[in-house]
């Protein structure tokens, strides 16, 4: 499968490209993991306690009603969850929930630990964002270089990605501003679809952010709204296919933070991060090059 001289399958078989992907995963996920595992553990713990608080509140409320007239409610088939009900223990009200006092104190400790770990995680998010842009650009640069006659050195691709980060950040910010305005206009129609509306928003936004990398690579311009709109208009199939893949991976990426699995969480990050890098680089490059130029029927070539 080649487009504009770039053969995706040949690129994926290239040792240089696979080495670059391995370096990207190592820098983006493996090296920072010892610094962020505490936040991931505490975040999962807070979510777990919140879910328990909901169940405790439901059990306490149910028993308050049931115990008012057990024979009446029992005859009508009413049953309460006894797993989360502890009669005689002290309860407190927090965030509208009635929960047991020890659960509340456990919740406070988990939240305190989470707040202490938050600054480190914020630094990781910024670092991961910059790394993702730089390595994605390096992968595009290497893929295009491998398709050329003289090839491309791994070191040169890495340096080009590093140098491109400031411009890519500026371009991403501009795209973000425009997408926010677009999604505001579409907010009411999307709200009709409920949770599906959020997925649809990702379907629209994710490929726009991904296309910043190849669009900047070929144009060296920061204002890329026109280029991205050209791709969406002239190649909607490729645009939304890319968006579907990215939206699914982003959903899985958000899910991986809900349950802390120790070293298993790192493996999940790598399993999801690998395809995410490939879609954000080779996938976006393929869609970009497969889009016909504005005034021609022929495909853009390198």
Short mmCIF file of C-alpha atoms in Angstrom, two decimals:
data_model
loop_
_atom_site.label_atom_id
_atom_site.label_comp_id
_atom_site.label_asym_id
_atom_site.label_seq_id
_atom_site.Cartn_x
_atom_site.Cartn_y
_atom_site.Cartn_z
CA UNK A 1 0.00 0.00 0.00
CA UNK A 2 1.83 3.08 -1.23
CA UNK A 3 0.80 6.71 -1.63
CA UNK A 4 2.86 9.49 -3.12
CA UNK A 5 5.91 7.22 -3.19
CA UNK A 6 5.55 6.20 0.48
CA UNK A 7 4.92 2.48 0.89
CA UNK A 8 3.36 1.96 4.31
CA UNK A 9 4.12 -1.77 4.47
CA UNK A 10 7.75 -1.27 3.41
CA UNK A 11 8.10 1.49 5.97
CA UNK A 12 6.74 -0.76 8.72
CA UNK A 13 9.32 -3.40 7.75
CA UNK A 14 12.15 -0.90 7.95
CA UNK A 15 14.47 -1.47 10.90
CA UNK A 16 15.12 2.26 11.10
CA UNK A 17 11.42 3.02 11.44
CA UNK A 18 10.85 0.25 14.00
CA UNK A 19 13.84 1.52 15.97
CA UNK A 20 12.38 5.03 15.92
CA UNK A 21 9.01 3.70 17.13
CA UNK A 22 10.75 1.80 19.94
CA UNK A 23 12.64 4.95 20.99
CA UNK A 24 9.39 6.94 20.94
CA UNK A 25 7.62 4.44 23.20
CA UNK A 26 10.62 4.25 25.51
CA UNK A 27 10.86 8.02 25.94
CA UNK A 28 7.12 8.74 26.05
CA UNK A 29 5.95 5.94 28.34
CA UNK A 30 8.64 3.67 29.80
CA UNK A 31 11.04 6.25 31.23
CA UNK A 32 8.35 8.48 32.82
CA UNK A 33 6.35 5.56 34.28
CA UNK A 34 8.24 5.35 37.62
CA UNK A 35 7.36 9.02 38.20
CA UNK A 36 3.64 8.76 37.35
CA UNK A 37 2.67 5.33 38.67
CA UNK A 38 1.77 6.86 42.06
CA UNK A 39 -0.75 9.21 40.47
CA UNK A 40 -2.25 6.41 38.37
CA UNK A 41 -2.57 4.20 41.45
CA UNK A 42 -4.19 6.95 43.54
CA UNK A 43 -6.51 8.01 40.72
CA UNK A 44 -7.74 4.44 40.34
CA UNK A 45 -8.13 4.22 44.12
CA UNK A 46 -10.24 7.39 44.27
CA UNK A 47 -12.51 6.08 41.52
CA UNK A 48 -12.87 2.76 43.34
CA UNK A 49 -13.81 4.48 46.62
CA UNK A 50 -16.28 6.78 44.85
CA UNK A 51 -18.02 3.75 43.37
CA UNK A 52 -18.17 2.17 46.82
CA UNK A 53 -19.61 5.40 48.25
CA UNK A 54 -22.43 5.31 45.70
CA UNK A 55 -23.26 1.72 46.64
CA UNK A 56 -23.09 2.46 50.37
CA UNK A 57 -25.44 5.41 49.93
CA UNK A 58 -27.91 3.25 47.98
CA UNK A 59 -27.74 0.49 50.62
CA UNK A 60 -28.21 2.89 53.56
CA UNK A 61 -31.11 4.71 51.91
CA UNK A 62 -32.77 1.44 50.92
CA UNK A 63 -32.54 0.05 54.46
CA UNK A 64 -33.87 3.29 55.95
CA UNK A 65 -36.99 2.89 53.83
CA UNK A 66 -37.26 -0.88 54.24
CA UNK A 67 -36.78 -0.85 58.02
CA UNK A 68 -39.66 1.61 58.42
CA UNK A 69 -42.11 -1.23 57.62
CA UNK A 70 -40.30 -4.49 56.79
CA UNK A 71 -43.46 -6.59 56.50
CA UNK A 72 -45.09 -4.20 54.05
CA UNK A 73 -42.07 -3.62 51.81
CA UNK A 74 -41.02 -7.26 52.10
CA UNK A 75 -44.42 -8.42 50.91
CA UNK A 76 -44.02 -6.21 47.85
CA UNK A 77 -40.69 -7.80 46.92
CA UNK A 78 -38.42 -4.98 48.04
CA UNK A 79 -34.83 -6.08 48.69
CA UNK A 80 -31.73 -4.15 49.71
CA UNK A 81 -28.06 -4.75 49.05
CA UNK A 82 -26.60 -6.10 52.29
CA UNK A 83 -23.02 -6.25 51.01
CA UNK A 84 -22.54 -2.52 51.50
CA UNK A 85 -24.78 -2.14 54.55
CA UNK A 86 -23.27 -2.10 58.04
CA UNK A 87 -25.95 -1.46 60.64
CA UNK A 88 -24.96 0.47 63.75
CA UNK A 89 -21.86 2.11 62.23
CA UNK A 90 -21.52 5.89 62.09
CA UNK A 91 -22.25 7.60 58.79
CA UNK A 92 -21.39 11.01 57.34
CA UNK A 93 -22.74 12.97 54.38
CA UNK A 94 -20.26 13.93 51.65
CA UNK A 95 -21.07 15.25 48.18
CA UNK A 96 -24.69 14.28 48.70
CA UNK A 97 -23.87 10.68 49.66
CA UNK A 98 -24.41 9.05 53.04
CA UNK A 99 -21.42 6.82 53.62
CA UNK A 100 -19.68 5.15 56.52
CA UNK A 101 -17.15 7.21 58.42
CA UNK A 102 -14.19 4.94 57.71
CA UNK A 103 -14.97 5.05 53.98
CA UNK A 104 -15.03 8.83 54.12
CA UNK A 105 -11.62 9.01 55.84
CA UNK A 106 -10.21 6.55 53.31
CA UNK A 107 -11.56 8.78 50.55
CA UNK A 108 -9.89 11.87 52.08
CA UNK A 109 -6.53 10.10 52.31
CA UNK A 110 -6.74 8.94 48.69
CA UNK A 111 -7.64 12.45 47.50
CA UNK A 112 -4.79 13.97 49.49
CA UNK A 113 -2.32 11.53 47.95
CA UNK A 114 -3.75 12.28 44.50
CA UNK A 115 -3.27 16.04 44.96
CA UNK A 116 0.33 15.50 46.03
CA UNK A 117 1.04 13.47 42.87
CA UNK A 118 -0.83 15.83 40.53
CA UNK A 119 2.04 18.26 39.70
CA UNK A 120 4.24 15.38 38.54
CA UNK A 121 1.47 14.02 36.34
CA UNK A 122 0.83 17.46 34.81
CA UNK A 123 4.52 17.65 33.88
CA UNK A 124 4.22 14.18 32.33
CA UNK A 125 1.19 15.21 30.25
CA UNK A 126 3.06 18.23 28.87
CA UNK A 127 6.16 16.13 28.22
CA UNK A 128 4.13 13.37 26.53
CA UNK A 129 2.36 15.93 24.32
CA UNK A 130 5.64 17.46 23.15
CA UNK A 131 7.22 14.02 22.68
CA UNK A 132 4.24 12.85 20.67
CA UNK A 133 4.49 15.80 18.30
CA UNK A 134 8.26 15.51 17.90
CA UNK A 135 8.37 11.75 17.37
CA UNK A 136 5.34 11.79 15.03
CA UNK A 137 7.10 14.39 12.88
CA UNK A 138 10.31 12.35 12.95
CA UNK A 139 8.37 9.28 11.80
CA UNK A 140 6.84 11.22 8.91
CA UNK A 141 10.26 12.59 8.00
CA UNK A 142 11.83 9.13 8.11
CA UNK A 143 8.98 7.52 6.14
CA UNK A 144 9.30 10.11 3.37
CA UNK A 145 13.09 9.83 3.46
CA UNK A 146 12.99 6.04 3.16
CA UNK A 147 10.91 6.44 0.01
CA UNK A 148 13.60 8.64 -1.54
CA UNK A 149 16.73 7.58 -3.37
CA UNK A 150 19.22 8.47 -0.64
CA UNK A 151 17.14 7.28 2.32
CA UNK A 152 17.18 9.03 5.66
CA UNK A 153 19.32 8.58 8.75
CA UNK A 154 17.60 7.93 12.06
CA UNK A 155 19.56 10.68 13.79
CA UNK A 156 18.55 13.22 11.15
CA UNK A 157 14.86 12.32 11.55
CA UNK A 158 15.09 12.67 15.35
CA UNK A 159 16.74 16.09 15.07
CA UNK A 160 14.16 17.27 12.55
CA UNK A 161 11.37 16.23 14.91
CA UNK A 162 13.01 18.06 17.80
CA UNK A 163 13.41 21.24 15.77
CA UNK A 164 9.79 21.11 14.57
CA UNK A 165 8.20 20.95 18.05
CA UNK A 166 7.74 24.75 18.61
CA UNK A 167 6.02 25.24 15.24
CA UNK A 168 3.90 22.12 15.71
CA UNK A 169 2.74 23.34 19.13
CA UNK A 170 1.72 26.69 17.62
CA UNK A 171 -0.12 24.94 14.77
CA UNK A 172 -1.92 22.58 17.18
CA UNK A 173 -3.05 25.55 19.30
CA UNK A 174 -4.55 27.27 16.25
CA UNK A 175 -6.33 24.08 15.20
CA UNK A 176 -7.59 23.65 18.78
CA UNK A 177 -9.10 27.16 18.81
CA UNK A 178 -10.91 26.60 15.52
CA UNK A 179 -12.16 23.15 16.56
CA UNK A 180 -13.51 24.54 19.84
CA UNK A 181 -15.56 27.08 17.86
CA UNK A 182 -16.79 24.38 15.47
CA UNK A 183 -17.74 21.99 18.28
CA UNK A 184 -19.57 24.79 20.10
CA UNK A 185 -21.72 25.29 17.01
CA UNK A 186 -22.34 21.52 16.84
CA UNK A 187 -22.89 21.11 20.58
CA UNK A 188 -26.71 21.06 20.48
CA UNK A 189 -27.01 18.54 17.61
CA UNK A 190 -24.37 16.31 19.24
CA UNK A 191 -26.08 16.51 22.63
CA UNK A 192 -29.04 14.68 21.10
CA UNK A 193 -26.86 11.58 20.71
CA UNK A 194 -25.74 11.58 24.37
CA UNK A 195 -22.49 9.62 24.94
CA UNK A 196 -22.30 8.95 21.20
CA UNK A 197 -22.02 12.70 20.71
CA UNK A 198 -18.67 12.74 22.54
CA UNK A 199 -17.42 9.96 20.28
CA UNK A 200 -18.57 11.93 17.23
CA UNK A 201 -16.68 14.98 18.50
CA UNK A 202 -13.54 12.83 18.70
CA UNK A 203 -14.23 11.56 15.19
CA UNK A 204 -14.12 15.14 13.94
CA UNK A 205 -11.33 16.53 16.10
CA UNK A 206 -8.80 13.69 16.32
CA UNK A 207 -7.84 13.54 12.60
CA UNK A 208 -7.56 17.33 12.47
CA UNK A 209 -4.92 17.27 15.20
CA UNK A 210 -3.13 14.32 13.59
CA UNK A 211 -3.00 15.98 10.15
CA UNK A 212 -1.08 18.92 11.58
CA UNK A 213 2.14 16.87 11.42
CA UNK A 214 2.16 15.90 7.71
CA UNK A 215 0.57 19.21 6.69
CA UNK A 216 3.32 21.17 8.42
CA UNK A 217 5.98 18.81 7.06
CA UNK A 218 5.05 19.61 3.46
CA UNK A 219 3.97 23.27 3.78
CA UNK A 220 6.15 24.54 6.68
CA UNK A 221 3.23 26.80 7.59
CA UNK A 222 1.69 27.21 11.05
CA UNK A 223 -1.77 28.21 9.82
CA UNK A 224 -2.98 24.81 8.59
CA UNK A 225 -6.75 25.16 8.85
CA UNK A 226 -7.09 25.44 5.07
CA UNK A 227 -4.96 22.35 4.47
CA UNK A 228 -6.89 20.28 6.99
CA UNK A 229 -10.21 21.44 5.54
CA UNK A 230 -8.95 20.51 2.06
CA UNK A 231 -8.26 16.97 3.24
CA UNK A 232 -11.61 16.67 5.03
CA UNK A 233 -13.48 17.97 1.97
CA UNK A 234 -11.63 16.10 -0.78
CA UNK A 235 -10.92 12.88 1.12
CA UNK A 236 -13.73 12.43 3.67
CA UNK A 237 -13.37 8.64 3.65
CA UNK A 238 -9.72 8.79 4.65
CA UNK A 239 -10.34 11.63 7.12
CA UNK A 240 -13.10 9.87 9.04
CA UNK A 241 -11.42 6.46 8.85
CA UNK A 242 -8.38 8.03 10.49
CA UNK A 243 -10.71 9.71 12.99
CA UNK A 244 -12.42 6.41 13.81
CA UNK A 245 -9.13 4.69 14.55
CA UNK A 246 -7.87 7.57 16.67
CA UNK A 247 -11.18 7.94 18.53
CA UNK A 248 -11.17 4.23 19.44
CA UNK A 249 -7.55 4.40 20.66
CA UNK A 250 -8.22 7.60 22.63
CA UNK A 251 -11.19 5.89 24.31
CA UNK A 252 -8.98 2.92 25.23
CA UNK A 253 -6.26 5.30 26.40
CA UNK A 254 -8.71 7.01 28.77
CA UNK A 255 -9.97 3.63 30.00
CA UNK A 256 -6.45 2.44 30.89
CA UNK A 257 -6.24 5.07 33.63
CA UNK A 258 -9.41 3.89 35.37
CA UNK A 259 -7.98 0.67 36.77
CA UNK A 260 -4.39 0.55 38.01
CA UNK A 261 -2.70 -2.75 37.20
CA UNK A 262 0.84 -2.02 38.33
CA UNK A 263 3.33 -2.92 35.61
CA UNK A 264 0.33 -4.12 33.59
CA UNK A 265 -0.70 -0.48 33.19
CA UNK A 266 2.63 0.23 31.50
CA UNK A 267 2.09 -2.68 29.12
CA UNK A 268 -1.36 -1.29 28.26
CA UNK A 269 0.17 2.13 27.62
CA UNK A 270 2.67 0.56 25.22
CA UNK A 271 0.04 -1.61 23.49
CA UNK A 272 -2.19 1.41 22.90
CA UNK A 273 0.60 3.94 22.40
CA UNK A 274 2.24 2.00 19.58
CA UNK A 275 -0.79 2.02 17.24
CA UNK A 276 -1.50 5.62 18.33
CA UNK A 277 1.94 6.68 17.13
CA UNK A 278 1.50 4.80 13.85
CA UNK A 279 -1.88 6.37 13.13
CA UNK A 280 -0.65 9.82 14.08
CA UNK A 281 2.33 9.54 11.73
CA UNK A 282 1.95 6.98 8.93
CA UNK A 283 -1.85 7.02 9.06
CA UNK A 284 -2.07 10.80 8.86
CA UNK A 285 0.65 10.88 6.18
CA UNK A 286 -1.22 8.34 4.07
CA UNK A 287 -4.51 10.27 4.31
CA UNK A 288 -2.75 13.56 3.52
CA UNK A 289 -0.94 12.24 0.46
CA UNK A 290 -4.02 10.35 -0.74
CA UNK A 291 -5.99 13.60 -0.94
CA UNK A 292 -6.25 15.09 -4.46
CA UNK A 293 -4.83 18.61 -4.86
CA UNK A 294 -7.39 21.41 -4.90
CA UNK A 295 -7.38 22.08 -8.62
CA UNK A 296 -6.22 18.72 -9.97
CA UNK A 297 -7.53 15.22 -10.19
CA UNK A 298 -4.11 13.67 -9.65
CA UNK A 299 -2.84 12.78 -6.23
CA UNK A 300 -0.20 14.81 -4.48
CA UNK A 301 3.25 13.37 -4.90
CA UNK A 302 6.48 13.92 -3.07
#
